[in-house]
N, CA, C and O atoms as CSV, one atom per row, in Angstrom:
chain,resi,resn,atom,element,x,y,z
A,1,UNK,N,N,-6.553,50.138,38.893
A,1,UNK,CA,C,-6.597,48.896,38.129
A,1,UNK,C,C,-5.268,48.736,37.410
A,1,UNK,O,O,-4.680,49.711,36.940
A,2,UNK,N,N,-4.805,47.507,37.329
A,2,UNK,CA,C,-3.556,47.179,36.665
A,2,UNK,C,C,-3.841,46.093,35.634
A,2,UNK,O,O,-4.575,45.146,35.917
A,3,UNK,N,N,-3.273,46.222,34.455
A,3,UNK,CA,C,-3.462,45.211,33.415
A,3,UNK,C,C,-2.102,44.710,32.948
A,3,UNK,O,O,-1.223,45.498,32.599
A,4,UNK,N,N,-1.940,43.401,32.947
A,4,UNK,CA,C,-0.757,42.742,32.403
A,4,UNK,C,C,-1.282,41.873,31.281
A,4,UNK,O,O,-2.055,40.948,31.531
A,5,UNK,N,N,-0.886,42.143,30.067
A,5,UNK,CA,C,-1.517,41.531,28.901
A,5,UNK,C,C,-1.312,40.033,28.753
A,5,UNK,O,O,-1.930,39.425,27.879
A,6,UNK,N,N,-0.456,39.403,29.583
A,6,UNK,CA,C,-0.170,38.016,29.260
A,6,UNK,C,C,-0.234,37.018,30.398
A,6,UNK,O,O,-0.527,35.851,30.136
A,7,UNK,N,N,0.018,37.392,31.642
A,7,UNK,CA,C,0.202,36.333,32.632
A,7,UNK,C,C,-0.291,36.709,34.021
A,7,UNK,O,O,-0.541,37.873,34.337
A,8,UNK,N,N,-0.418,35.675,34.825
A,8,UNK,CA,C,-0.795,35.820,36.221
A,8,UNK,C,C,0.467,35.974,37.065
A,8,UNK,O,O,1.477,35.320,36.804
A,9,UNK,N,N,0.407,36.834,38.067
A,9,UNK,CA,C,1.534,37.025,38.977
A,9,UNK,C,C,1.464,36.004,40.110
A,9,UNK,O,O,0.466,35.298,40.256
A,10,UNK,N,N,2.508,35.932,40.896
A,10,UNK,CA,C,2.517,35.072,42.077
A,10,UNK,C,C,1.383,35.455,43.017
A,10,UNK,O,O,0.725,34.579,43.577
A,11,UNK,N,N,1.143,36.762,43.201
A,11,UNK,CA,C,0.054,37.227,44.059
A,11,UNK,C,C,-1.312,36.842,43.485
A,11,UNK,O,O,-2.229,36.493,44.229
A,12,UNK,N,N,-1.439,36.908,42.164
A,12,UNK,CA,C,-2.686,36.477,41.524
A,12,UNK,C,C,-2.944,35.004,41.817
A,12,UNK,O,O,-4.052,34.625,42.196
A,13,UNK,N,N,-1.918,34.174,41.641
A,13,UNK,CA,C,-2.078,32.733,41.855
A,13,UNK,C,C,-2.439,32.425,43.303
A,13,UNK,O,O,-3.266,31.549,43.554
A,14,UNK,N,N,-1.840,33.125,44.256
A,14,UNK,CA,C,-2.196,32.933,45.669
A,14,UNK,C,C,-3.677,33.259,45.892
A,14,UNK,O,O,-4.381,32.512,46.572
A,15,UNK,N,N,-4.137,34.346,45.334
A,15,UNK,CA,C,-5.540,34.759,45.456
A,15,UNK,C,C,-6.460,33.716,44.817
A,15,UNK,O,O,-7.482,33.351,45.399
A,16,UNK,N,N,-6.103,33.241,43.635
A,16,UNK,CA,C,-6.947,32.300,42.896
A,16,UNK,C,C,-6.952,30.896,43.493
A,16,UNK,O,O,-7.819,30.090,43.157
A,17,UNK,N,N,-6.021,30.600,44.348
A,17,UNK,CA,C,-5.996,29.271,44.981
A,17,UNK,C,C,-6.934,29.187,46.177
A,17,UNK,O,O,-7.072,28.120,46.775
A,18,UNK,N,N,-7.572,30.273,46.533
A,18,UNK,CA,C,-8.557,30.275,47.609
A,18,UNK,C,C,-9.881,29.700,47.092
A,18,UNK,O,O,-10.121,29.718,45.884
A,19,UNK,N,N,-10.737,29.194,47.971
A,19,UNK,CA,C,-12.036,28.670,47.518
A,19,UNK,C,C,-13.039,29.797,47.246
A,19,UNK,O,O,-14.000,29.982,47.993
A,20,UNK,N,N,-12.801,30.532,46.182
A,20,UNK,CA,C,-13.674,31.630,45.761
A,20,UNK,C,C,-14.443,31.192,44.521
A,20,UNK,O,O,-14.014,30.287,43.806
A,21,UNK,N,N,-15.568,31.829,44.272
A,21,UNK,CA,C,-16.300,31.567,43.041
A,21,UNK,C,C,-15.794,32.484,41.949
A,21,UNK,O,O,-15.481,33.652,42.185
A,22,UNK,N,N,-15.720,31.929,40.742
A,22,UNK,CA,C,-15.421,32.725,39.576
A,22,UNK,C,C,-16.704,32.924,38.788
A,22,UNK,O,O,-17.622,32.107,38.867
A,23,UNK,N,N,-16.766,33.993,38.041
A,23,UNK,CA,C,-17.929,34.258,37.192
A,23,UNK,C,C,-17.456,34.218,35.749
A,23,UNK,O,O,-16.722,35.090,35.285
A,24,UNK,N,N,-17.903,33.170,35.051
A,24,UNK,CA,C,-17.446,32.867,33.700
A,24,UNK,C,C,-18.396,33.456,32.664
A,24,UNK,O,O,-19.617,33.335,32.768
A,25,UNK,N,N,-17.802,34.094,31.668
A,25,UNK,CA,C,-18.546,34.560,30.495
A,25,UNK,C,C,-17.872,33.988,29.257
A,25,UNK,O,O,-16.645,33.948,29.170
A,26,UNK,N,N,-18.671,33.552,28.313
A,26,UNK,CA,C,-18.128,33.033,27.058
A,26,UNK,C,C,-18.593,33.912,25.910
A,26,UNK,O,O,-19.656,34.530,25.967
A,27,UNK,N,N,-17.771,33.955,24.866
A,27,UNK,CA,C,-18.139,34.726,23.679
A,27,UNK,C,C,-19.289,34.023,22.964
A,27,UNK,O,O,-19.555,32.845,23.203
A,28,UNK,N,N,-19.948,34.739,22.113
A,28,UNK,CA,C,-21.011,34.148,21.321
A,28,UNK,C,C,-22.308,33.961,22.076
A,28,UNK,O,O,-23.234,33.326,21.572
A,29,UNK,N,N,-22.387,34.500,23.264
A,29,UNK,CA,C,-23.607,34.389,24.058
A,29,UNK,C,C,-24.494,35.596,23.871
A,29,UNK,O,O,-24.251,36.422,22.992
A,30,UNK,N,N,-25.520,35.703,24.692
A,30,UNK,CA,C,-26.446,36.831,24.586
A,30,UNK,C,C,-25.778,38.136,25.001
A,30,UNK,O,O,-24.807,38.148,25.757
A,31,UNK,N,N,-26.315,39.208,24.498
A,31,UNK,CA,C,-25.858,40.543,24.897
A,31,UNK,C,C,-26.928,41.159,25.779
A,31,UNK,O,O,-28.095,41.150,25.388
A,32,UNK,N,N,-26.607,41.681,26.917
A,32,UNK,CA,C,-25.277,41.681,27.504
A,32,UNK,C,C,-24.895,40.286,27.962
A,32,UNK,O,O,-25.764,39.429,28.123
A,33,UNK,N,N,-23.579,40.040,28.179
A,33,UNK,CA,C,-23.142,38.723,28.643
A,33,UNK,C,C,-23.840,38.337,29.940
A,33,UNK,O,O,-24.211,39.194,30.742
A,34,UNK,N,N,-24.011,37.046,30.130
A,34,UNK,CA,C,-24.668,36.528,31.330
A,34,UNK,C,C,-23.724,35.566,32.036
A,34,UNK,O,O,-23.812,34.354,31.838
A,35,UNK,N,N,-22.809,36.100,32.869
A,35,UNK,CA,C,-21.827,35.248,33.538
A,35,UNK,C,C,-22.496,34.224,34.453
A,35,UNK,O,O,-23.590,34.443,34.974
A,36,UNK,N,N,-21.806,33.107,34.630
A,36,UNK,CA,C,-22.272,32.034,35.499
A,36,UNK,C,C,-21.215,31.755,36.555
A,36,UNK,O,O,-20.023,31.747,36.245
A,37,UNK,N,N,-21.634,31.523,37.816
A,37,UNK,CA,C,-20.646,31.187,38.853
A,37,UNK,C,C,-20.097,29.784,38.624
A,37,UNK,O,O,-20.831,28.860,38.273
A,38,UNK,N,N,-18.790,29.644,38.830
A,38,UNK,CA,C,-18.130,28.356,38.610
A,38,UNK,C,C,-17.048,28.140,39.658
A,38,UNK,O,O,-16.479,29.090,40.195
A,39,UNK,N,N,-16.778,26.861,39.937
A,39,UNK,CA,C,-15.553,26.481,40.631
A,39,UNK,C,C,-14.443,26.523,39.600
A,39,UNK,O,O,-14.691,26.276,38.420
A,40,UNK,N,N,-13.239,26.825,40.016
A,40,UNK,CA,C,-12.122,26.911,39.084
A,40,UNK,C,C,-10.831,26.578,39.807
A,40,UNK,O,O,-10.777,26.524,41.036
A,41,UNK,N,N,-9.794,26.355,39.015
A,41,UNK,CA,C,-8.458,26.109,39.557
A,41,UNK,C,C,-7.451,26.880,38.723
A,41,UNK,O,O,-7.487,26.841,37.493
A,42,UNK,N,N,-6.550,27.582,39.401
A,42,UNK,CA,C,-5.408,28.208,38.736
A,42,UNK,C,C,-4.280,27.187,38.729
A,42,UNK,O,O,-3.954,26.620,39.772
A,43,UNK,N,N,-3.686,26.949,37.581
A,43,UNK,CA,C,-2.650,25.925,37.465
A,43,UNK,C,C,-1.254,26.536,37.622
A,43,UNK,O,O,-1.079,27.752,37.535
A,44,UNK,N,N,-0.288,25.683,37.850
A,44,UNK,CA,C,1.105,26.119,37.949
A,44,UNK,C,C,1.585,26.721,36.628
A,44,UNK,O,O,2.512,27.531,36.612
A,45,UNK,N,N,0.955,26.325,35.524
A,45,UNK,CA,C,1.333,26.852,34.202
A,45,UNK,C,C,0.722,28.227,33.935
A,45,UNK,O,O,1.007,28.844,32.908
A,46,UNK,N,N,-0.121,28.711,34.858
A,46,UNK,CA,C,-0.716,30.031,34.695
A,46,UNK,C,C,-2.011,30.043,33.907
A,46,UNK,O,O,-2.435,31.098,33.433
A,47,UNK,N,N,-2.650,28.887,33.758
A,47,UNK,CA,C,-3.966,28.840,33.116
A,47,UNK,C,C,-5.032,28.717,34.200
A,47,UNK,O,O,-4.728,28.478,35.369
A,48,UNK,N,N,-6.272,28.883,33.790
A,48,UNK,CA,C,-7.424,28.697,34.669
A,48,UNK,C,C,-8.233,27.559,34.076
A,48,UNK,O,O,-8.491,27.539,32.872
A,49,UNK,N,N,-8.637,26.607,34.915
A,49,UNK,CA,C,-9.428,25.500,34.391
A,49,UNK,C,C,-10.650,25.258,35.262
A,49,UNK,O,O,-10.664,25.542,36.460
A,50,UNK,N,N,-11.677,24.721,34.607
A,50,UNK,CA,C,-12.919,24.362,35.270
A,50,UNK,C,C,-13.477,23.142,34.574
A,50,UNK,O,O,-13.013,22.770,33.496
A,51,UNK,N,N,-14.473,22.514,35.186
A,51,UNK,CA,C,-15.084,21.353,34.534
A,51,UNK,C,C,-16.549,21.650,34.261
A,51,UNK,O,O,-17.193,22.425,34.969
A,52,UNK,N,N,-17.055,21.012,33.217
A,52,UNK,CA,C,-18.447,21.187,32.837
A,52,UNK,C,C,-18.858,19.990,31.973
A,52,UNK,O,O,-18.016,19.201,31.545
A,53,UNK,N,N,-20.139,19.872,31.731
A,53,UNK,CA,C,-20.635,18.795,30.890
A,53,UNK,C,C,-20.209,18.987,29.443
A,53,UNK,O,O,-20.114,20.121,28.974
A,54,UNK,N,N,-19.951,17.900,28.731
A,54,UNK,CA,C,-19.468,18.011,27.352
A,54,UNK,C,C,-20.484,18.591,26.378
A,54,UNK,O,O,-20.106,19.081,25.314
A,55,UNK,N,N,-21.759,18.543,26.720
A,55,UNK,CA,C,-22.799,19.031,25.810
A,55,UNK,C,C,-23.468,20.304,26.300
A,55,UNK,O,O,-24.553,20.647,25.830
A,56,UNK,N,N,-22.843,21.013,27.239
A,56,UNK,CA,C,-23.449,22.226,27.776
A,56,UNK,C,C,-23.431,23.350,26.741
A,56,UNK,O,O,-22.665,23.323,25.777
A,57,UNK,N,N,-24.279,24.316,26.965
A,57,UNK,CA,C,-24.352,25.472,26.084
A,57,UNK,C,C,-23.006,26.193,26.032
A,57,UNK,O,O,-22.586,26.627,24.959
A,58,UNK,N,N,-22.324,26.327,27.167
A,58,UNK,CA,C,-21.042,27.037,27.156
A,58,UNK,C,C,-20.023,26.308,26.284
A,58,UNK,O,O,-19.249,26.958,25.580
A,59,UNK,N,N,-20.003,24.990,26.314
A,59,UNK,CA,C,-19.067,24.233,25.474
A,59,UNK,C,C,-19.427,24.402,24.010
A,59,UNK,O,O,-18.537,24.569,23.176
A,60,UNK,N,N,-20.706,24.362,23.679
A,60,UNK,CA,C,-21.107,24.566,22.276
A,60,UNK,C,C,-20.679,25.951,21.799
A,60,UNK,O,O,-20.190,26.102,20.680
A,61,UNK,N,N,-20.865,26.963,22.653
A,61,UNK,CA,C,-20.447,28.319,22.273
A,61,UNK,C,C,-18.933,28.410,22.147
A,61,UNK,O,O,-18.430,29.046,21.221
A,62,UNK,N,N,-18.194,27.781,23.068
A,62,UNK,CA,C,-16.731,27.830,23.006
A,62,UNK,C,C,-16.188,27.099,21.780
A,62,UNK,O,O,-15.132,27.469,21.266
A,63,UNK,N,N,-16.875,26.089,21.311
A,63,UNK,CA,C,-16.427,25.394,20.095
A,63,UNK,C,C,-16.586,26.304,18.865
A,63,UNK,O,O,-15.826,26.191,17.903
A,64,UNK,N,N,-17.576,27.203,18.905
A,64,UNK,CA,C,-17.760,28.173,17.805
A,64,UNK,C,C,-16.805,29.356,17.929
A,64,UNK,O,O,-16.266,29.839,16.933
A,65,UNK,N,N,-16.605,29.814,19.157
A,65,UNK,CA,C,-15.758,30.980,19.421
A,65,UNK,C,C,-15.075,30.722,20.759
A,65,UNK,O,O,-15.737,30.780,21.795
A,66,UNK,N,N,-13.783,30.442,20.773
A,66,UNK,CA,C,-13.120,29.967,21.992
A,66,UNK,C,C,-12.768,31.037,23.023
A,66,UNK,O,O,-12.017,30.752,23.955
A,67,UNK,N,N,-13.276,32.241,22.888
A,67,UNK,CA,C,-12.936,33.294,23.843
A,67,UNK,C,C,-13.821,33.213,25.086
A,67,UNK,O,O,-15.020,32.949,25.001
A,68,UNK,N,N,-13.185,33.451,26.259
A,68,UNK,CA,C,-13.921,33.450,27.523
A,68,UNK,C,C,-13.196,34.350,28.515
A,68,UNK,O,O,-12.034,34.711,28.324
A,69,UNK,N,N,-13.904,34.699,29.566
A,69,UNK,CA,C,-13.284,35.439,30.661
A,69,UNK,C,C,-13.870,34.948,31.972
A,69,UNK,O,O,-14.990,34.440,32.027
A,70,UNK,N,N,-13.081,35.115,33.024
A,70,UNK,CA,C,-13.520,34.786,34.370
A,70,UNK,C,C,-13.135,35.951,35.271
A,70,UNK,O,O,-12.043,36.507,35.160
A,71,UNK,N,N,-14.048,36.309,36.161
A,71,UNK,CA,C,-13.809,37.358,37.148
A,71,UNK,C,C,-13.959,36.726,38.521
A,71,UNK,O,O,-14.925,36.012,38.788
A,72,UNK,N,N,-12.990,36.998,39.392
A,72,UNK,CA,C,-12.992,36.488,40.755
A,72,UNK,C,C,-12.829,37.681,41.686
A,72,UNK,O,O,-11.962,38.528,41.469
A,73,UNK,N,N,-13.662,37.750,42.725
A,73,UNK,CA,C,-13.606,38.874,43.667
A,73,UNK,C,C,-13.466,38.362,45.092
A,73,UNK,O,O,-13.938,37.277,45.429
A,74,UNK,N,N,-12.810,39.159,45.918
A,74,UNK,CA,C,-12.707,38.851,47.343
A,74,UNK,C,C,-14.098,38.951,47.966
A,74,UNK,O,O,-14.921,39.746,47.514
A,75,UNK,N,N,-14.364,38.155,48.994
A,75,UNK,CA,C,-15.684,38.203,49.634
A,75,UNK,C,C,-15.885,39.471,50.462
A,75,UNK,O,O,-14.929,40.155,50.827
A,76,UNK,N,N,-17.134,39.760,50.742
A,76,UNK,CA,C,-17.498,40.885,51.599
A,76,UNK,C,C,-16.772,40.726,52.928
A,76,UNK,O,O,-16.635,39.617,53.444
A,77,UNK,N,N,-16.315,41.825,53.467
A,77,UNK,CA,C,-15.603,41.797,54.734
A,77,UNK,C,C,-14.098,41.859,54.560
A,77,UNK,O,O,-13.374,42.147,55.513
A,78,UNK,N,N,-13.621,41.593,53.352
A,78,UNK,CA,C,-12.196,41.732,53.054
A,78,UNK,C,C,-11.991,43.017,52.267
A,78,UNK,O,O,-12.933,43.590,51.720
A,79,UNK,N,N,-10.747,43.453,52.223
A,79,UNK,CA,C,-10.441,44.627,51.397
A,79,UNK,C,C,-10.795,44.307,49.948
A,79,UNK,O,O,-10.689,43.163,49.505
A,80,UNK,N,N,-11.211,45.325,49.229
A,80,UNK,CA,C,-11.652,45.138,47.853
A,80,UNK,C,C,-10.505,44.620,46.993
A,80,UNK,O,O,-9.392,45.148,47.001
A,81,UNK,N,N,-10.825,43.575,46.260
A,81,UNK,CA,C,-9.852,42.984,45.347
A,81,UNK,C,C,-10.609,42.160,44.325
A,81,UNK,O,O,-11.541,41.432,44.667
A,82,UNK,N,N,-10.205,42.279,43.066
A,82,UNK,CA,C,-10.753,41.417,42.032
A,82,UNK,C,C,-9.696,41.173,40.967
A,82,UNK,O,O,-8.708,41.897,40.844
A,83,UNK,N,N,-9.952,40.121,40.206
A,83,UNK,CA,C,-9.052,39.716,39.138
A,83,UNK,C,C,-9.898,39.256,37.966
A,83,UNK,O,O,-10.865,38.516,38.144
A,84,UNK,N,N,-9.539,39.688,36.784
A,84,UNK,CA,C,-10.225,39.275,35.561
A,84,UNK,C,C,-9.197,38.670,34.613
A,84,UNK,O,O,-8.144,39.254,34.358
A,85,UNK,N,N,-9.525,37.491,34.097
A,85,UNK,CA,C,-8.648,36.803,33.151
A,85,UNK,C,C,-9.464,36.535,31.892
A,85,UNK,O,O,-10.537,35.934,31.951
A,86,UNK,N,N,-8.946,36.986,30.758
A,86,UNK,CA,C,-9.620,36.755,29.476
A,86,UNK,C,C,-8.632,36.117,28.515
A,86,UNK,O,O,-7.440,36.425,28.529
A,87,UNK,N,N,-9.144,35.229,27.686
A,87,UNK,CA,C,-8.278,34.605,26.699
A,87,UNK,C,C,-8.992,33.518,25.935
A,87,UNK,O,O,-10.193,33.303,26.097
A,88,UNK,N,N,-8.245,32.846,25.113
A,88,UNK,CA,C,-8.770,31.728,24.339
A,88,UNK,C,C,-8.834,30.500,25.227
A,88,UNK,O,O,-8.053,30.347,26.166
A,89,UNK,N,N,-9.771,29.639,24.915
A,89,UNK,CA,C,-9.948,28.411,25.689
A,89,UNK,C,C,-9.647,27.198,24.832
A,89,UNK,O,O,-9.653,27.249,23.602
A,90,UNK,N,N,-9.384,26.109,25.529
A,90,UNK,CA,C,-9.379,24.794,24.902
A,90,UNK,C,C,-10.332,23.935,25.716
A,90,UNK,O,O,-10.471,24.120,26.925
A,91,UNK,N,N,-10.977,23.008,25.056
A,91,UNK,CA,C,-11.865,22.060,25.720
A,91,UNK,C,C,-11.140,20.723,25.692
A,91,UNK,O,O,-10.911,20.149,24.628
A,92,UNK,N,N,-10.782,20.233,26.879
A,92,UNK,CA,C,-9.962,19.032,27.011
A,92,UNK,C,C,-10.820,17.873,27.516
A,92,UNK,O,O,-11.632,18.045,28.425
A,93,UNK,N,N,-10.639,16.710,26.930
A,93,UNK,CA,C,-11.427,15.538,27.319
A,93,UNK,C,C,-10.793,14.752,28.458
A,93,UNK,O,O,-11.417,13.835,28.992
A,94,UNK,N,N,-9.566,15.091,28.840
A,94,UNK,CA,C,-8.897,14.364,29.927
A,94,UNK,C,C,-8.817,15.223,31.190
A,94,UNK,O,O,-8.847,16.452,31.121
A,95,UNK,N,N,-8.716,14.566,32.333
A,95,UNK,CA,C,-8.447,15.254,33.592
A,95,UNK,C,C,-9.617,15.896,34.294
A,95,UNK,O,O,-9.439,16.457,35.375
A,96,UNK,N,N,-10.803,15.840,33.730
A,96,UNK,CA,C,-11.941,16.539,34.334
A,96,UNK,C,C,-12.369,15.910,35.661
A,96,UNK,O,O,-12.725,16.628,36.596
A,97,UNK,N,N,-12.338,14.578,35.751
A,97,UNK,CA,C,-12.748,13.932,37.006
A,97,UNK,C,C,-11.770,14.235,38.136
A,97,UNK,O,O,-12.186,14.475,39.270
A,98,UNK,N,N,-10.479,14.226,37.833
A,98,UNK,CA,C,-9.482,14.582,38.846
A,98,UNK,C,C,-9.670,16.028,39.294
A,98,UNK,O,O,-9.586,16.331,40.484
A,99,UNK,N,N,-9.924,16.911,38.341
A,99,UNK,CA,C,-10.169,18.310,38.669
A,99,UNK,C,C,-11.411,18.447,39.543
A,99,UNK,O,O,-11.386,19.175,40.535
A,100,UNK,N,N,-12.486,17.765,39.193
A,100,UNK,CA,C,-13.717,17.829,39.985
A,100,UNK,C,C,-13.465,17.369,41.416
A,100,UNK,O,O,-13.964,17.982,42.359
A,101,UNK,N,N,-12.703,16.305,41.585
A,101,UNK,CA,C,-12.404,15.798,42.929
A,101,UNK,C,C,-11.568,16.800,43.720
A,101,UNK,O,O,-11.826,17.018,44.904
A,102,UNK,N,N,-10.569,17.413,43.083
A,102,UNK,CA,C,-9.750,18.428,43.778
A,102,UNK,C,C,-10.592,19.626,44.177
A,102,UNK,O,O,-10.471,20.132,45.293
A,103,UNK,N,N,-11.446,20.081,43.269
A,103,UNK,CA,C,-12.257,21.255,43.562
A,103,UNK,C,C,-13.295,20.961,44.640
A,103,UNK,O,O,-13.539,21.805,45.502
A,104,UNK,N,N,-13.904,19.790,44.608
A,104,UNK,CA,C,-14.873,19.431,45.652
A,104,UNK,C,C,-14.198,19.444,47.020
A,104,UNK,O,O,-14.784,19.911,47.997
A,105,UNK,N,N,-12.970,18.933,47.093
A,105,UNK,CA,C,-12.241,18.935,48.365
A,105,UNK,C,C,-11.885,20.356,48.801
A,105,UNK,O,O,-11.766,20.628,49.996
A,106,UNK,N,N,-11.717,21.245,47.852
A,106,UNK,CA,C,-11.388,22.635,48.174
A,106,UNK,C,C,-12.622,23.422,48.635
A,106,UNK,O,O,-12.539,24.237,49.553
A,107,UNK,N,N,-13.749,23.172,47.997
A,107,UNK,CA,C,-14.951,23.959,48.281
A,107,UNK,C,C,-15.847,23.328,49.350
A,107,UNK,O,O,-16.613,24.036,50.004
A,108,UNK,N,N,-15.761,22.022,49.533
A,108,UNK,CA,C,-16.636,21.319,50.477
A,108,UNK,C,C,-15.815,20.622,51.552
A,108,UNK,O,O,-14.646,20.305,51.331
A,109,UNK,N,N,-16.411,20.384,52.699
A,109,UNK,CA,C,-15.799,19.585,53.759
A,109,UNK,C,C,-16.240,18.136,53.564
A,109,UNK,O,O,-17.250,17.706,54.121
A,110,UNK,N,N,-15.485,17.398,52.782
A,110,UNK,CA,C,-15.879,16.035,52.432
A,110,UNK,C,C,-15.725,15.056,53.588
A,110,UNK,O,O,-16.398,14.025,53.617
A,111,UNK,N,N,-14.852,15.362,54.534
A,111,UNK,CA,C,-14.636,14.457,55.666
A,111,UNK,C,C,-15.778,14.501,56.675
A,111,UNK,O,O,-16.145,13.471,57.241
A,112,UNK,N,N,-16.336,15.676,56.903
A,112,UNK,CA,C,-17.359,15.830,57.946
A,112,UNK,C,C,-18.772,15.980,57.417
A,112,UNK,O,O,-19.710,16.142,58.197
A,113,UNK,N,N,-18.939,15.929,56.107
A,113,UNK,CA,C,-20.272,16.103,55.535
A,113,UNK,C,C,-20.549,14.966,54.550
A,113,UNK,O,O,-20.202,15.062,53.373
A,114,UNK,N,N,-21.184,13.877,55.039
A,114,UNK,CA,C,-21.439,12.721,54.165
A,114,UNK,C,C,-22.299,13.058,52.956
A,114,UNK,O,O,-22.164,12.428,51.908
A,115,UNK,N,N,-23.181,14.042,53.087
A,115,UNK,CA,C,-24.020,14.430,51.951
A,115,UNK,C,C,-23.159,14.995,50.824
A,115,UNK,O,O,-23.409,14.723,49.650
A,116,UNK,N,N,-22.140,15.785,51.185
A,116,UNK,CA,C,-21.247,16.338,50.159
A,116,UNK,C,C,-20.399,15.243,49.516
A,116,UNK,O,O,-20.152,15.268,48.310
A,117,UNK,N,N,-19.952,14.279,50.331
A,117,UNK,CA,C,-19.192,13.150,49.770
A,117,UNK,C,C,-20.059,12.376,48.783
A,117,UNK,O,O,-19.579,11.918,47.746
A,118,UNK,N,N,-21.332,12.236,49.113
A,118,UNK,CA,C,-22.263,11.575,48.187
A,118,UNK,C,C,-22.473,12.415,46.932
A,118,UNK,O,O,-22.558,11.878,45.828
A,119,UNK,N,N,-22.559,13.740,47.103
A,119,UNK,CA,C,-22.669,14.631,45.940
A,119,UNK,C,C,-21.466,14.454,45.017
A,119,UNK,O,O,-21.615,14.401,43.796
A,120,UNK,N,N,-20.273,14.363,45.608
A,120,UNK,CA,C,-19.073,14.186,44.797
A,120,UNK,C,C,-19.123,12.856,44.046
A,120,UNK,O,O,-18.751,12.795,42.874
A,121,UNK,N,N,-19.574,11.802,44.701
A,121,UNK,CA,C,-19.693,10.507,44.019
A,121,UNK,C,C,-20.623,10.624,42.814
A,121,UNK,O,O,-20.357,10.039,41.764
A,122,UNK,N,N,-21.707,11.375,42.959
A,122,UNK,CA,C,-22.616,11.604,41.835
A,122,UNK,C,C,-21.952,12.383,40.714
A,122,UNK,O,O,-22.149,12.080,39.537
A,123,UNK,N,N,-21.164,13.386,41.080
A,123,UNK,CA,C,-20.439,14.167,40.071
A,123,UNK,C,C,-19.475,13.268,39.310
A,123,UNK,O,O,-19.395,13.324,38.083
A,124,UNK,N,N,-18.741,12.434,40.054
A,124,UNK,CA,C,-17.732,11.593,39.420
A,124,UNK,C,C,-18.331,10.495,38.539
A,124,UNK,O,O,-17.630,9.895,37.725
A,125,UNK,N,N,-19.617,10.239,38.704
A,125,UNK,CA,C,-20.295,9.247,37.870
A,125,UNK,C,C,-20.712,9.820,36.514
A,125,UNK,O,O,-21.107,9.070,35.620
A,126,UNK,N,N,-20.628,11.130,36.359
A,126,UNK,CA,C,-21.040,11.800,35.116
A,126,UNK,C,C,-19.850,11.993,34.174
A,126,UNK,O,O,-18.696,11.824,34.567
A,127,UNK,N,N,-20.156,12.350,32.925
A,127,UNK,CA,C,-19.122,12.708,31.947
A,127,UNK,C,C,-18.844,14.201,32.051
A,127,UNK,O,O,-19.771,15.005,32.161
A,128,UNK,N,N,-17.563,14.572,32.017
A,128,UNK,CA,C,-17.152,15.972,32.125
A,128,UNK,C,C,-16.020,16.249,31.152
A,128,UNK,O,O,-15.334,15.335,30.694
A,129,UNK,N,N,-15.838,17.520,30.845
A,129,UNK,CA,C,-14.668,18.001,30.115
A,129,UNK,C,C,-14.051,19.124,30.938
A,129,UNK,O,O,-14.697,19.710,31.807
A,130,UNK,N,N,-12.789,19.408,30.645
A,130,UNK,CA,C,-12.118,20.553,31.256
A,130,UNK,C,C,-12.095,21.700,30.262
A,130,UNK,O,O,-11.734,21.518,29.100
A,131,UNK,N,N,-12.478,22.872,30.719
A,131,UNK,CA,C,-12.322,24.090,29.930
A,131,UNK,C,C,-11.104,24.802,30.506
A,131,UNK,O,O,-11.057,25.094,31.701
A,132,UNK,N,N,-10.126,25.081,29.658
A,132,UNK,CA,C,-8.893,25.729,30.087
A,132,UNK,C,C,-8.825,27.104,29.440
A,132,UNK,O,O,-8.881,27.226,28.217
A,133,UNK,N,N,-8.704,28.131,30.262
A,133,UNK,CA,C,-8.542,29.504,29.764
A,133,UNK,C,C,-7.047,29.810,29.746
A,133,UNK,O,O,-6.364,29.699,30.764
A,134,UNK,N,N,-6.555,30.195,28.572
A,134,UNK,CA,C,-5.160,30.565,28.390
A,134,UNK,C,C,-5.113,32.094,28.395
A,134,UNK,O,O,-5.523,32.724,27.420
A,135,UNK,N,N,-4.620,32.696,29.478
A,135,UNK,CA,C,-4.708,34.152,29.622
A,135,UNK,C,C,-4.041,34.928,28.498
A,135,UNK,O,O,-2.908,34.653,28.102
A,136,UNK,N,N,-4.783,35.902,28.003
A,136,UNK,CA,C,-4.250,36.886,27.062
A,136,UNK,C,C,-4.275,38.265,27.688
A,136,UNK,O,O,-3.406,39.092,27.413
A,137,UNK,N,N,-5.268,38.518,28.529
A,137,UNK,CA,C,-5.371,39.779,29.253
A,137,UNK,C,C,-5.729,39.492,30.696
A,137,UNK,O,O,-6.699,38.787,30.975
A,138,UNK,N,N,-4.949,40.037,31.612
A,138,UNK,CA,C,-5.216,39.903,33.035
A,138,UNK,C,C,-5.365,41.308,33.594
A,138,UNK,O,O,-4.461,42.135,33.475
A,139,UNK,N,N,-6.517,41.570,34.204
A,139,UNK,CA,C,-6.747,42.859,34.850
A,139,UNK,C,C,-6.974,42.586,36.326
A,139,UNK,O,O,-7.560,41.570,36.701
A,140,UNK,N,N,-6.505,43.503,37.154
A,140,UNK,CA,C,-6.635,43.293,38.598
A,140,UNK,C,C,-6.826,44.625,39.311
A,140,UNK,O,O,-6.417,45.683,38.832
A,141,UNK,N,N,-7.460,44.532,40.465
A,141,UNK,CA,C,-7.627,45.694,41.331
A,141,UNK,C,C,-7.474,45.220,42.777
A,141,UNK,O,O,-8.032,44.195,43.169
A,142,UNK,N,N,-6.735,45.955,43.537
A,142,UNK,CA,C,-6.626,45.688,44.961
A,142,UNK,C,C,-6.563,47.035,45.673
A,142,UNK,O,O,-5.803,47.918,45.275
A,143,UNK,N,N,-7.362,47.190,46.723
A,143,UNK,CA,C,-7.411,48.446,47.470
A,143,UNK,C,C,-6.465,48.365,48.632
A,143,UNK,O,O,-6.346,49.320,49.400
């Protein structure tokens, strides 16, 4: 395991740009933590962002205590690899719909699956916020 206390490497960003699920944990939740699978995006600035409803439990917890972490692992069949990013978050009211559209295109085949395109239209009709994780600790393992 390797830990870099502040930032994501080029190799980390390449890994995080794949359509993998992240498992998000927020501070102030139950013990032990109960991570939830999420779509996410690694940005060029080295942050991790995801979208969620403005009134969700995770947003309420993050407003009380802005610490969160996300763990992303390679799928079965690939060499073992995982990445953990922990840090303070910000809850942003702009850009969530654009993020949702980018992530839907990354995780779903919107051109060949009309049901998924309809799902995306439903998502875009809702209110969302962006949760941005600003890395303070990055841990990684690759075999």
